[in-house]
Coordinates of C-alpha atoms in Angstrom, one line a residue:
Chain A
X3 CA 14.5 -9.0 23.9
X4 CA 12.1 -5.5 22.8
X5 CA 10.0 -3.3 24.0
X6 CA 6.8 -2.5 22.7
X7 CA 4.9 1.0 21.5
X8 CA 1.3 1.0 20.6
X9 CA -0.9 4.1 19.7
X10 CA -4.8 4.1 18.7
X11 CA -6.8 6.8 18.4
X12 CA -10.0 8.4 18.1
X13 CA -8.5 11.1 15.6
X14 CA -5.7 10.2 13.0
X15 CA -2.4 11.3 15.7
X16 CA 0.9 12.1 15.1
X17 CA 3.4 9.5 17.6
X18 CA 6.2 11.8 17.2
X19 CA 6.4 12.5 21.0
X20 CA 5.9 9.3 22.0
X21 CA 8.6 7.8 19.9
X22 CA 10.8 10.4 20.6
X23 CA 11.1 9.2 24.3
X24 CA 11.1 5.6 23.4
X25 CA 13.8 5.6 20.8
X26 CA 16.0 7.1 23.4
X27 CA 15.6 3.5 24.6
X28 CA 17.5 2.7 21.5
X29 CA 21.1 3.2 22.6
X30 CA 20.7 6.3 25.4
X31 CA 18.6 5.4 28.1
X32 CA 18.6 1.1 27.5
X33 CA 20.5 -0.7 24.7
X34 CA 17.7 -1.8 22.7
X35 CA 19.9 -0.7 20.0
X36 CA 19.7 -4.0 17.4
X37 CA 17.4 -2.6 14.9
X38 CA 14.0 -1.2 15.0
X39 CA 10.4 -1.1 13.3
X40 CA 7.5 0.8 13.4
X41 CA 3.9 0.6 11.1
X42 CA 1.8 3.5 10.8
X43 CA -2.2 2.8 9.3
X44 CA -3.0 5.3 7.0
X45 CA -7.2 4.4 7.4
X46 CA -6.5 1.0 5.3
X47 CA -2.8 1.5 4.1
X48 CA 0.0 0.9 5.9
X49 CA 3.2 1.5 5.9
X50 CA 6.2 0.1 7.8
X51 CA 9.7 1.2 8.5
X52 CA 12.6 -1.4 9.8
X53 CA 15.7 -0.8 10.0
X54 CA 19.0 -2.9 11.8
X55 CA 21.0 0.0 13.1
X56 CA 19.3 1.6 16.4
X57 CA 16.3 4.0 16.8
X58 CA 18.7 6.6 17.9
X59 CA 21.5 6.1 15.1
X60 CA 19.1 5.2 12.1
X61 CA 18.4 7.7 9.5
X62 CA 14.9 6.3 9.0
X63 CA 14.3 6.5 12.5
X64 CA 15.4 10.2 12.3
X65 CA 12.6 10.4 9.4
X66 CA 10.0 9.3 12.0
X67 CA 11.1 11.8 14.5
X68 CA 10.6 14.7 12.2
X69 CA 8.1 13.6 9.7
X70 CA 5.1 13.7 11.1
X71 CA 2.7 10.6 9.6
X72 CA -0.8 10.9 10.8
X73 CA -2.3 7.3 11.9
X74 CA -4.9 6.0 14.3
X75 CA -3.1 2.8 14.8
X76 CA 0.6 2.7 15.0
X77 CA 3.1 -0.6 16.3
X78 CA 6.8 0.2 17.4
X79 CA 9.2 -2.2 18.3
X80 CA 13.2 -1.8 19.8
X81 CA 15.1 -5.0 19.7
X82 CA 18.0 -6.1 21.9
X83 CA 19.2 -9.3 20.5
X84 CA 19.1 -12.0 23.1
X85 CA 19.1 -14.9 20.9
X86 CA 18.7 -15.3 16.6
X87 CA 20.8 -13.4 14.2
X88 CA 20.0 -9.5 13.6
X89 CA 18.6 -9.8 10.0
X90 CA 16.2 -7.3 8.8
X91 CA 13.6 -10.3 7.9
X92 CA 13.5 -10.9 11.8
X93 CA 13.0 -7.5 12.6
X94 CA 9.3 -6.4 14.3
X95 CA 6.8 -5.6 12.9
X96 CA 5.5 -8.2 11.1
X97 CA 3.1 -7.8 8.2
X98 CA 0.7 -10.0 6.6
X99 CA -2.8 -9.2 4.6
X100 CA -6.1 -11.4 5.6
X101 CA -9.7 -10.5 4.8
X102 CA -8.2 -7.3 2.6
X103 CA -6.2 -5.8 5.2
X104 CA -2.9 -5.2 6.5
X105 CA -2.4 -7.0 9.7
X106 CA 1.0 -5.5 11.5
X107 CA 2.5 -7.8 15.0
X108 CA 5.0 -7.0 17.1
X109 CA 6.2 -9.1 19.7
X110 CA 8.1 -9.0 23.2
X111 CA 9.3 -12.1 24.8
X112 CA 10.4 -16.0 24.5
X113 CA 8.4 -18.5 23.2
X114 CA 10.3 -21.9 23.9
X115 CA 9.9 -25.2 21.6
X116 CA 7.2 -23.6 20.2
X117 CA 6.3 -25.0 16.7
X118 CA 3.0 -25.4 15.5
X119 CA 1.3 -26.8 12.6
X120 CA 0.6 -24.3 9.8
X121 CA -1.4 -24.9 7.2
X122 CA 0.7 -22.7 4.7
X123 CA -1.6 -19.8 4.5
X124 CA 1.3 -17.7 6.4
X125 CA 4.9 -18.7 6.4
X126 CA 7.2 -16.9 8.2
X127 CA 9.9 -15.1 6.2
X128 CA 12.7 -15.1 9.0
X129 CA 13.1 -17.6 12.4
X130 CA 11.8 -15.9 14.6
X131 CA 9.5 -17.2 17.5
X132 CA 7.5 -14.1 17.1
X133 CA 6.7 -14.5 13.4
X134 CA 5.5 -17.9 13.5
X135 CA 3.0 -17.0 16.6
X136 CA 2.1 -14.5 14.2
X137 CA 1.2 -16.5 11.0
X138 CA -0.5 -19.2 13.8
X139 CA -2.9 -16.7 15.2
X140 CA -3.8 -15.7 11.3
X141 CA -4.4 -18.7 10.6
X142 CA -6.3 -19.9 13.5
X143 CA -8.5 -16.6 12.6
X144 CA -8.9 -18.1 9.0
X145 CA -9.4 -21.3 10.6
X146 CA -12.4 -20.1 12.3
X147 CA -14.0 -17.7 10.0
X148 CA -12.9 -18.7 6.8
X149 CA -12.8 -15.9 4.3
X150 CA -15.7 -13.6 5.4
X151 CA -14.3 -10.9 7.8
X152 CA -15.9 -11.0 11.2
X153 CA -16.2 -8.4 13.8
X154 CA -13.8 -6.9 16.3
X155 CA -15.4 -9.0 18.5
X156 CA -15.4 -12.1 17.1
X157 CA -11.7 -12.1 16.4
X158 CA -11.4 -10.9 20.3
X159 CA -12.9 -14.3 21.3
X160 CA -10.8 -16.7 19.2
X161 CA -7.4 -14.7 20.3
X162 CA -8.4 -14.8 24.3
X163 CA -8.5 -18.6 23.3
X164 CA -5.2 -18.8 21.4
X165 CA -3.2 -16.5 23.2
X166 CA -3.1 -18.5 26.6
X167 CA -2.4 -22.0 25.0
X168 CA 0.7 -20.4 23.1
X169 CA 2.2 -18.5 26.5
X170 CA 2.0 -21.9 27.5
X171 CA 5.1 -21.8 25.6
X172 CA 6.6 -19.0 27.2
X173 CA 6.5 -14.9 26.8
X174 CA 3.7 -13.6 25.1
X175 CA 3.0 -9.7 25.3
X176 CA 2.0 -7.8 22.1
X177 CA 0.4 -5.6 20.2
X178 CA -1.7 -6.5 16.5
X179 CA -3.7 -4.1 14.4
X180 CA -5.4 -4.5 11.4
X181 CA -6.2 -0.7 11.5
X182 CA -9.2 -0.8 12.5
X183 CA -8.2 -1.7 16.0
X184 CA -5.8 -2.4 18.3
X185 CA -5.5 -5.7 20.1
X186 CA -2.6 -6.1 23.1
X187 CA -1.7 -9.2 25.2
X188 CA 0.4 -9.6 28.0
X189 CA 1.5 -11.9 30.2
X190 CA 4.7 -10.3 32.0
X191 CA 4.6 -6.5 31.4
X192 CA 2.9 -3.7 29.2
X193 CA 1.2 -0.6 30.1
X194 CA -0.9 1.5 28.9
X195 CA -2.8 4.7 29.6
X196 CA -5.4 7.3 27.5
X197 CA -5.0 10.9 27.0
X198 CA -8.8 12.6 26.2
X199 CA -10.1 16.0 27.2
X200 CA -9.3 17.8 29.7
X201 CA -5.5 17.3 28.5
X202 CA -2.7 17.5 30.6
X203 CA 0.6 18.0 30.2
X204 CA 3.3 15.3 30.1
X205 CA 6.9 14.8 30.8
X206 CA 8.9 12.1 29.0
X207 CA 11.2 9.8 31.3
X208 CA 13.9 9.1 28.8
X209 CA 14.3 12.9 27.3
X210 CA 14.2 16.2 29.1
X211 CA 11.1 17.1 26.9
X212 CA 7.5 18.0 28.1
X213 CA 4.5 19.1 25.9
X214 CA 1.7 20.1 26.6
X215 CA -1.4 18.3 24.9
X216 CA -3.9 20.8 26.0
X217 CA -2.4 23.1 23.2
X218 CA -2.3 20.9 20.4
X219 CA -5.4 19.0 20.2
X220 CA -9.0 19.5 20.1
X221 CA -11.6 17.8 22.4
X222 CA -12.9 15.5 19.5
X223 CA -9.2 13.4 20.5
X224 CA -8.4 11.0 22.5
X225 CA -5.8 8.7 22.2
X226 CA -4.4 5.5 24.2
X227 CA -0.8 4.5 24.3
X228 CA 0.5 1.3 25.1
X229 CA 4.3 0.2 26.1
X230 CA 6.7 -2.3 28.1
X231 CA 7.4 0.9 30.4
X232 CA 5.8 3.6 31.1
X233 CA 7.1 6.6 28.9
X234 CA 6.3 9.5 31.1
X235 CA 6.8 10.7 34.8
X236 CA 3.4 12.9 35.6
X237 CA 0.8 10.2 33.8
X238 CA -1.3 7.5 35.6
X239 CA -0.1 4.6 33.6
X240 CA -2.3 1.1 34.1
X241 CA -0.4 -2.1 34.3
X242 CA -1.0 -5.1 32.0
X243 CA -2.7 -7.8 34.9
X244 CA -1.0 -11.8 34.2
X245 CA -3.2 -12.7 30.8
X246 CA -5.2 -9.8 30.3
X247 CA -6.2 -8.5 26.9
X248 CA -7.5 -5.4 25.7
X249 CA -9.0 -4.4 23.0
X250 CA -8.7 -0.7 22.0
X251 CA -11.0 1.2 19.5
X252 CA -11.2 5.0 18.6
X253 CA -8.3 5.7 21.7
X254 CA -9.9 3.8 24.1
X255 CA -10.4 0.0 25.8
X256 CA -13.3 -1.4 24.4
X257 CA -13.1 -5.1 25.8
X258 CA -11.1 -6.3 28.3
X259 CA -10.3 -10.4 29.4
X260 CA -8.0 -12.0 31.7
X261 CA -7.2 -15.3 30.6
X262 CA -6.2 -18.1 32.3
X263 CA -2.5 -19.7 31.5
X264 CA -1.5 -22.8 33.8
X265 CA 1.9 -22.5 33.1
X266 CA 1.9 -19.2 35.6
X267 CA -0.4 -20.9 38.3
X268 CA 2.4 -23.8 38.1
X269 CA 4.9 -21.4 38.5
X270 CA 3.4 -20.0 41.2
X271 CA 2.8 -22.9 43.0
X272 CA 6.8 -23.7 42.5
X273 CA 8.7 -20.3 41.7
X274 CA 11.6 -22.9 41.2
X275 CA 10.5 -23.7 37.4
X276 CA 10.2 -20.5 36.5
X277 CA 12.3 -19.9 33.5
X278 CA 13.8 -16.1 33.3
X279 CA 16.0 -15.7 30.2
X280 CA 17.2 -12.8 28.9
X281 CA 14.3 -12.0 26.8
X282 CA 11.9 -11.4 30.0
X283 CA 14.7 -9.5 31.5
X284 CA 14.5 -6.7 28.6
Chain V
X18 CA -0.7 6.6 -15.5
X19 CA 2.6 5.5 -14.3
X20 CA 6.4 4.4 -15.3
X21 CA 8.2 1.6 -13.8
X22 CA 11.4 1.1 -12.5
X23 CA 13.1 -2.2 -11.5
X24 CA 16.2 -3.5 -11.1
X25 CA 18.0 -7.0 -10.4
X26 CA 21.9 -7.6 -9.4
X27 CA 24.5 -9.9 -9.0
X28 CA 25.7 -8.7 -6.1
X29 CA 23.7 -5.9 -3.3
X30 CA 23.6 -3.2 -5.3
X31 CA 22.9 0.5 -4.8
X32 CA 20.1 2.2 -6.9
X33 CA 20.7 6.0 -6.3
X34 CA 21.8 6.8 -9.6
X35 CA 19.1 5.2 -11.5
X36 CA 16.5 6.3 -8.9
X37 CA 17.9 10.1 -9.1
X38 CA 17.1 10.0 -12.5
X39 CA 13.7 8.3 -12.1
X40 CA 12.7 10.5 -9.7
X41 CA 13.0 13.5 -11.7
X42 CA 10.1 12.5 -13.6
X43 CA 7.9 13.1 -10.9
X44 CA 7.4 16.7 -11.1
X45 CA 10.6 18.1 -13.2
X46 CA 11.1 16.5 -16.4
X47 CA 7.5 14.7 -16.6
X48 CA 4.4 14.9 -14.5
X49 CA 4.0 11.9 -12.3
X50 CA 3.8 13.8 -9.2
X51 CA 0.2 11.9 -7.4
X52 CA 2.7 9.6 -5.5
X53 CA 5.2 7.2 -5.8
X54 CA 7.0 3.6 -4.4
X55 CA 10.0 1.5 -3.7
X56 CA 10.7 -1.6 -2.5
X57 CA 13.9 -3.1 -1.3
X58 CA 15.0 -6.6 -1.3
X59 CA 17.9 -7.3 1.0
X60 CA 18.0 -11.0 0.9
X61 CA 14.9 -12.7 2.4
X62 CA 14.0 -9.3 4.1
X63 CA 11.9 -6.4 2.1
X64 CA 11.6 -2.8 2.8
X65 CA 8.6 -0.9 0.8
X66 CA 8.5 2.5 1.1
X67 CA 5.2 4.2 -0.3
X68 CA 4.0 8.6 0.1
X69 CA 1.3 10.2 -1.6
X70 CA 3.4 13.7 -1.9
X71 CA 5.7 13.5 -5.0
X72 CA 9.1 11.8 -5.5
X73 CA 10.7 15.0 -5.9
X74 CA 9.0 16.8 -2.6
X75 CA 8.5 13.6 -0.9
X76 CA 11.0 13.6 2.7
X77 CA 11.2 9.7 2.2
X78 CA 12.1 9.8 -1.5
X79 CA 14.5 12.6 -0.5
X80 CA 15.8 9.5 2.3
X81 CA 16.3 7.0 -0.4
X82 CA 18.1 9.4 -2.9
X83 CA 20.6 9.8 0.5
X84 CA 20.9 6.6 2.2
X85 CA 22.1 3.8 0.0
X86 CA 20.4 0.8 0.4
X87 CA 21.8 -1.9 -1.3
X88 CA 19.6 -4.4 -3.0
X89 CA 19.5 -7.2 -5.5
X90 CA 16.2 -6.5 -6.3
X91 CA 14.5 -3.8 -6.3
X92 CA 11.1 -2.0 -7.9
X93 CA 9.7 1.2 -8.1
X94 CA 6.8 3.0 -9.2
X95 CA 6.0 7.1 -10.0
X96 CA 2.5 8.2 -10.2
X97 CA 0.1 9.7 -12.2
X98 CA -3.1 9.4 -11.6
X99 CA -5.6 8.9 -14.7
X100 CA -8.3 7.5 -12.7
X101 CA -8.7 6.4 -8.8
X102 CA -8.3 8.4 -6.1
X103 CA -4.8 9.4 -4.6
X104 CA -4.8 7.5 -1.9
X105 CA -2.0 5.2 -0.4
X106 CA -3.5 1.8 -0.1
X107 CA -3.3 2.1 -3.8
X108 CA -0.2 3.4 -4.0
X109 CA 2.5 0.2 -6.0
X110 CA 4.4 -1.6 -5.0
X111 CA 1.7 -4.0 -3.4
X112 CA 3.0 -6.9 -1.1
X113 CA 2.1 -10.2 -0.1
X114 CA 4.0 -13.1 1.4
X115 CA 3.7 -16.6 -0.7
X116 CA 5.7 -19.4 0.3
X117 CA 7.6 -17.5 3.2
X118 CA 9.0 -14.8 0.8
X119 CA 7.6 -11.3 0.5
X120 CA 6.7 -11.0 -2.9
X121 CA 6.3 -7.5 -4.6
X122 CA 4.1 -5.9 -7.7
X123 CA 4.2 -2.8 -9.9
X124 CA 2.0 -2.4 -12.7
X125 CA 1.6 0.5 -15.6
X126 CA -1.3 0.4 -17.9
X127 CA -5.1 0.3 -17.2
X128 CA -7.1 -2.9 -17.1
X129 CA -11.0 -2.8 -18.3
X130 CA -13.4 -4.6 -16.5
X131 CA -11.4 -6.8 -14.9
X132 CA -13.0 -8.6 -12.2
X133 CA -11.9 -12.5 -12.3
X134 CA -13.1 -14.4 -9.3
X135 CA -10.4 -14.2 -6.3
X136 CA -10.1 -17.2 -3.5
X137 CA -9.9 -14.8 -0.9
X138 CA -6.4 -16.3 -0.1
X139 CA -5.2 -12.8 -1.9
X140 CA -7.7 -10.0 -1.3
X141 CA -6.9 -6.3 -2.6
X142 CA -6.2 -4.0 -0.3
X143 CA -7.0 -0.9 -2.1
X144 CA -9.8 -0.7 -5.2
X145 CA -7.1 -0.5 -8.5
X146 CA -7.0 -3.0 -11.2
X147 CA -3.2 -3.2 -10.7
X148 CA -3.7 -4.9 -7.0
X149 CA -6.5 -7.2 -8.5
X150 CA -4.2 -8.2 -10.9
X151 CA -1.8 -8.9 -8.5
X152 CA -4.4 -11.0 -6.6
X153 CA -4.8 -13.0 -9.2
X154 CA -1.8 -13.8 -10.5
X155 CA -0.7 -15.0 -6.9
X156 CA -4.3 -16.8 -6.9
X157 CA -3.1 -18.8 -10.0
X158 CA 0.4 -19.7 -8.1
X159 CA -1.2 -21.4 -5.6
X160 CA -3.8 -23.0 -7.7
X161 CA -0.8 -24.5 -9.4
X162 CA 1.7 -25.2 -7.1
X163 CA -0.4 -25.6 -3.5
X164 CA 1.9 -24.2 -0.7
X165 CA 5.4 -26.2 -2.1
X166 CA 7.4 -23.5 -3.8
X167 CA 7.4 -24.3 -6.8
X168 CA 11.2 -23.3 -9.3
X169 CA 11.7 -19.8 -10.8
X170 CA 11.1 -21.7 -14.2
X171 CA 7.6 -23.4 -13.2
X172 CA 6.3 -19.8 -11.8
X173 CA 7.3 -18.7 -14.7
X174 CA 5.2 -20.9 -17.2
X175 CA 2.8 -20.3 -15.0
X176 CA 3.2 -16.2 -15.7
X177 CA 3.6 -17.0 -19.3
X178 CA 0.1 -18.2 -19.7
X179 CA -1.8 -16.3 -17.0
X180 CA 0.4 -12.5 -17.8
X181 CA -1.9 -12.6 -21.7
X182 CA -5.0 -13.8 -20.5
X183 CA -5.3 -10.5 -18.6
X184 CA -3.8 -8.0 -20.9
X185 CA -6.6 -9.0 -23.1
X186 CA -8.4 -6.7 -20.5
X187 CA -6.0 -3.9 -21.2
X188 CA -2.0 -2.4 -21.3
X189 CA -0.6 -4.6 -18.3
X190 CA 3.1 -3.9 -18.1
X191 CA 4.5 -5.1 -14.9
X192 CA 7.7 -6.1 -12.7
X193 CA 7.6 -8.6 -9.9
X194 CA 9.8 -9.8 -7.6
X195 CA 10.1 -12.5 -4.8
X196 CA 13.8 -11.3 -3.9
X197 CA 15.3 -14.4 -5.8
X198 CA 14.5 -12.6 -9.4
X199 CA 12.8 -10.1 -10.9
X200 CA 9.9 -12.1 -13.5
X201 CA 8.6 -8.4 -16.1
X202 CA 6.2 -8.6 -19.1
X203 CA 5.1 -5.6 -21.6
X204 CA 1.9 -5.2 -23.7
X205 CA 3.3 -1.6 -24.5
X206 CA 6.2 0.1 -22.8
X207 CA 9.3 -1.6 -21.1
X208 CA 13.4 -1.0 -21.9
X209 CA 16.0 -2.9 -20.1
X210 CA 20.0 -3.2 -20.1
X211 CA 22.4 -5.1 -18.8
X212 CA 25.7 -3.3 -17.3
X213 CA 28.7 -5.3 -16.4
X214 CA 32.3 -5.7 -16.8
X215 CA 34.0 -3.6 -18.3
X216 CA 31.8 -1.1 -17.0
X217 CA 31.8 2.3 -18.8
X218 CA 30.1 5.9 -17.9
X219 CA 26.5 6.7 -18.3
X220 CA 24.5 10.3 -18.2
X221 CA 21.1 10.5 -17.2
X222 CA 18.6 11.9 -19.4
X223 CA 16.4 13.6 -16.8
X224 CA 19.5 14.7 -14.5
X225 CA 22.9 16.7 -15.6
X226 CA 24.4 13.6 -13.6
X227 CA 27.1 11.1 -15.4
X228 CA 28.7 8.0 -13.7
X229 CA 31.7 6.3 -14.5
X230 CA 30.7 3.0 -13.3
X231 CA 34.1 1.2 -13.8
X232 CA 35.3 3.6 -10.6
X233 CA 32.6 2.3 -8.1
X234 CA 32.5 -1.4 -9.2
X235 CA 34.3 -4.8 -9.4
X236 CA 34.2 -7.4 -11.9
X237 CA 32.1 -9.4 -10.2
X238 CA 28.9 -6.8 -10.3
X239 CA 26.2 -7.1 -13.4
X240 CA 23.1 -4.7 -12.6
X241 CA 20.3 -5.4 -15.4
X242 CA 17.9 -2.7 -15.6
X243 CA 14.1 -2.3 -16.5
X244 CA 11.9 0.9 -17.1
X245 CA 9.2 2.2 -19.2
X246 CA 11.7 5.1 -20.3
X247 CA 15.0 4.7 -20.8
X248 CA 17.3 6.6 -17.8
X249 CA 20.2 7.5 -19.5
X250 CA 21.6 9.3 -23.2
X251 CA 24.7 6.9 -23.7
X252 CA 23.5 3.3 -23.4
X253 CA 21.6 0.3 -25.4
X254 CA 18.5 0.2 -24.0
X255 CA 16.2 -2.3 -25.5
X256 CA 12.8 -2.2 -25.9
X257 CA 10.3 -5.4 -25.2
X258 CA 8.3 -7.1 -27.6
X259 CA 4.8 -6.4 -27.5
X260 CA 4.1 -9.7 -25.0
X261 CA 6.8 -10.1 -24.6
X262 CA 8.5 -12.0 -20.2
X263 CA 11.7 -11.8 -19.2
X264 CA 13.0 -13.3 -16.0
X265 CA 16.2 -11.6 -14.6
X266 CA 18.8 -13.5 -12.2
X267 CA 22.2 -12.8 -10.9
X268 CA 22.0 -9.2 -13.0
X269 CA 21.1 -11.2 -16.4
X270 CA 18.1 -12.5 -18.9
X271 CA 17.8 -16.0 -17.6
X272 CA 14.5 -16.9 -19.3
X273 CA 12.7 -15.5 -22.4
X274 CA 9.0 -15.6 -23.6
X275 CA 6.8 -13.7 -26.6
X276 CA 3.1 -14.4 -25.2
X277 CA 0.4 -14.1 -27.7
X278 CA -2.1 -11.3 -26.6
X279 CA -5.4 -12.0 -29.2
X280 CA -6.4 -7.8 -28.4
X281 CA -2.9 -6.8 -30.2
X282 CA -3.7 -9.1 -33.4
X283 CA -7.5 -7.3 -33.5
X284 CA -6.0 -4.3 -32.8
X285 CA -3.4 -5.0 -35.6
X286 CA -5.9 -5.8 -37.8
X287 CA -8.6 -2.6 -37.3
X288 CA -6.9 0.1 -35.9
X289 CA -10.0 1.8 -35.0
X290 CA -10.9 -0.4 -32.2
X291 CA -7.8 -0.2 -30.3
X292 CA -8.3 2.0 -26.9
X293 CA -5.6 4.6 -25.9
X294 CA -6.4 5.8 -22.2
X295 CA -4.9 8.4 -20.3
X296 CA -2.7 5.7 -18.6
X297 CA -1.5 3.9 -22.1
X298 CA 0.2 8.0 -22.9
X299 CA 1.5 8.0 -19.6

């Protein structure tokens, strides 16, 4: 259905390269053509960019490629349209304010049946799956802590126990920031990996381009990128584990936890049930 | 500190000319160069652009004079700053979602002292009056109305008696939208029009640009139009009311108010208190 692009860093980073290779995804190298977003944090601003024509045809994605925007915490998302209509309201990333910031959510998978109470807090805008697991985390955080703002911590805790119970309901990998942070969940595949000093160079998959990050950083950055597939040949890229979620703070992985879901233990058990639609396929 | 620009259709409706001539102002034929913002209804969906560099330098104002979105509603805001640092989070439009719509917020004027007591369901983002107020209003809506939506008409008696209670605090001329219609109010500077069948030409004041707008439309269009300056030499632009709410639908006036602001009859009545900031001359 998508493929996810996360950046957080210790220094405020330009994604240019980065998104370069993925939006290739957009129509060269995959057909993840069905519209695009992407949200930069600007230290508490945010700003996001959709658009419903492809990362490689759009002219706002061709903004991103050659306008550098500085952020520490950045979301992408490329969507192939497996099921729901390709409106702009249903396009990833998501954006929502709590506790007087932005809160950006992107999304890759299928949740099935899955419809949860809300209290009306957050209402999704469009139909998508994503958007209401979105406004039901938010407001399982308010839920818990009310209007005071907790730590990074503290909201760690209450997603490693929402996150399972709704991939009970199918797909669940994805990446939320509130600027400050990055959290990322997956239960079938994400990667993700940290450039820091000594840099290296690196070569992108999807685009005959290399760059060498040696030359154009200093050794105060560090920055951690996370993505359905890896997005470069000559980089040691860690995969996601069934469940786990990370936590990542100033370009690295502050807290890590593998949760438990049953549905994957039942599947498992009897590969039979296992439900693959299209979504898990992209 | 600021001029306003909004507009409201009948049918998806390209702002390029209008914004052409807006966007002048930021730099060539005034000085509201500390930033500026737009936001894009396309039905349910919203796209808000926002850059601290200039509408006239800006690369995404430069992207919006190019790439014809086409909107029903639509609001922007050009920037000078009287007081506040430049930096984006308090940048206008501001955003929130109420009742599953994205709903949108520019403000011109300065508001003194104006702290009212927020829920915490709306938190500013930023530290300008102009997102407080925003707050707030939205605060009121759901003190009213709960999470059922309530009609245009009932948000906007609600408007009507909230929108003078603050501009006893100060100048608070403002446009907001929720993508269904486009609710403004002036203490001190607004203009809007109404073009439709038969359509005729119009030449922009800030821009050696003319339109014949009977070439590029059908009689089906009607494009009302609301600034703090009027955009162009050859039309009826009419000035608001001191106080004075107008809700625009389908391109057209649908609801009129004159609020009574208690500051203006003071002010009326001893000149000498009346307060003109840096932001009222702008």
């Amino acid at each position: 259905m998508c493929q996810l692009l996360g950046m957080n860093c210790a220094t405020p980073t330009d994604i240019t390269f980065s998104f370069r290779g993925f939006s290739q995804r957009a129509g060269i190298t995959s057909d993840h053509s069905d519209g695009f977003g992407i949200a930069f944090f600007e230290d508490k601003a945010c700003r996001l960019f959709v658009d419903n024509q492809s990362a490689v045809e759009s002219p706002i994605a061709d903004l991103i490629r050659n306008y550098p925007i500085k952020s520490r915490n950045v979301i992408a998302h490329i969507r192939k349209a497996t099921q729901g209509k390709i409106t702009l309201e249903n396009s990833h990333p998501f954006i929502r304010e709590l506790w007087g910031r932005h809160w950006i959510f992107a999304h890759n998978g299928d949740l099935h049946d899955f419809n949860p109470p809300l209290s009306g807090r957050f209402t999704p805008v469009g139909n998508t799956d994503s958007e209401r697991a979105f406004c039901y985390l938010l407001d399982q955080l308010v839920e818990a802590f009310g209007y005071e703002e907790p730590s990074l911590e503290q909201i760690f805790e209450v997603l490693e126990k929402i996150s399972p119970q709704i991939a009970e309901y199918g797909t669940f990998n994805y990446c939320l920031s509130n600027g400050k942070a990055l959290f990322s969940y997956a239960i079938t595949k994400l990667h993700w990996l940290v450039r820091e000093y000594p840099f290296n160079q690196a070569h992108l998959i999807d685009l005959d381009v290399e760059v060498d990050f040696s030359q154009v950083t200093t050794p105060e950055d560090r920055v951690a990128v996370i993505t359905t597939e890896p997005l470069t040949h000559n980089e040691n890229w860690t995969a996601y584990q069934p469940g786990e979620m990370i936590l990542f703070q100033h370009g690295e992985p502050i807290k890590k936890a593998i949760t438990h879901v049953e549905r994957l233990k039942r599947e498992q058990e009897n590969p039979e049930i296992k439900r693959i639609t299209r979504a898990d396929q992209y």
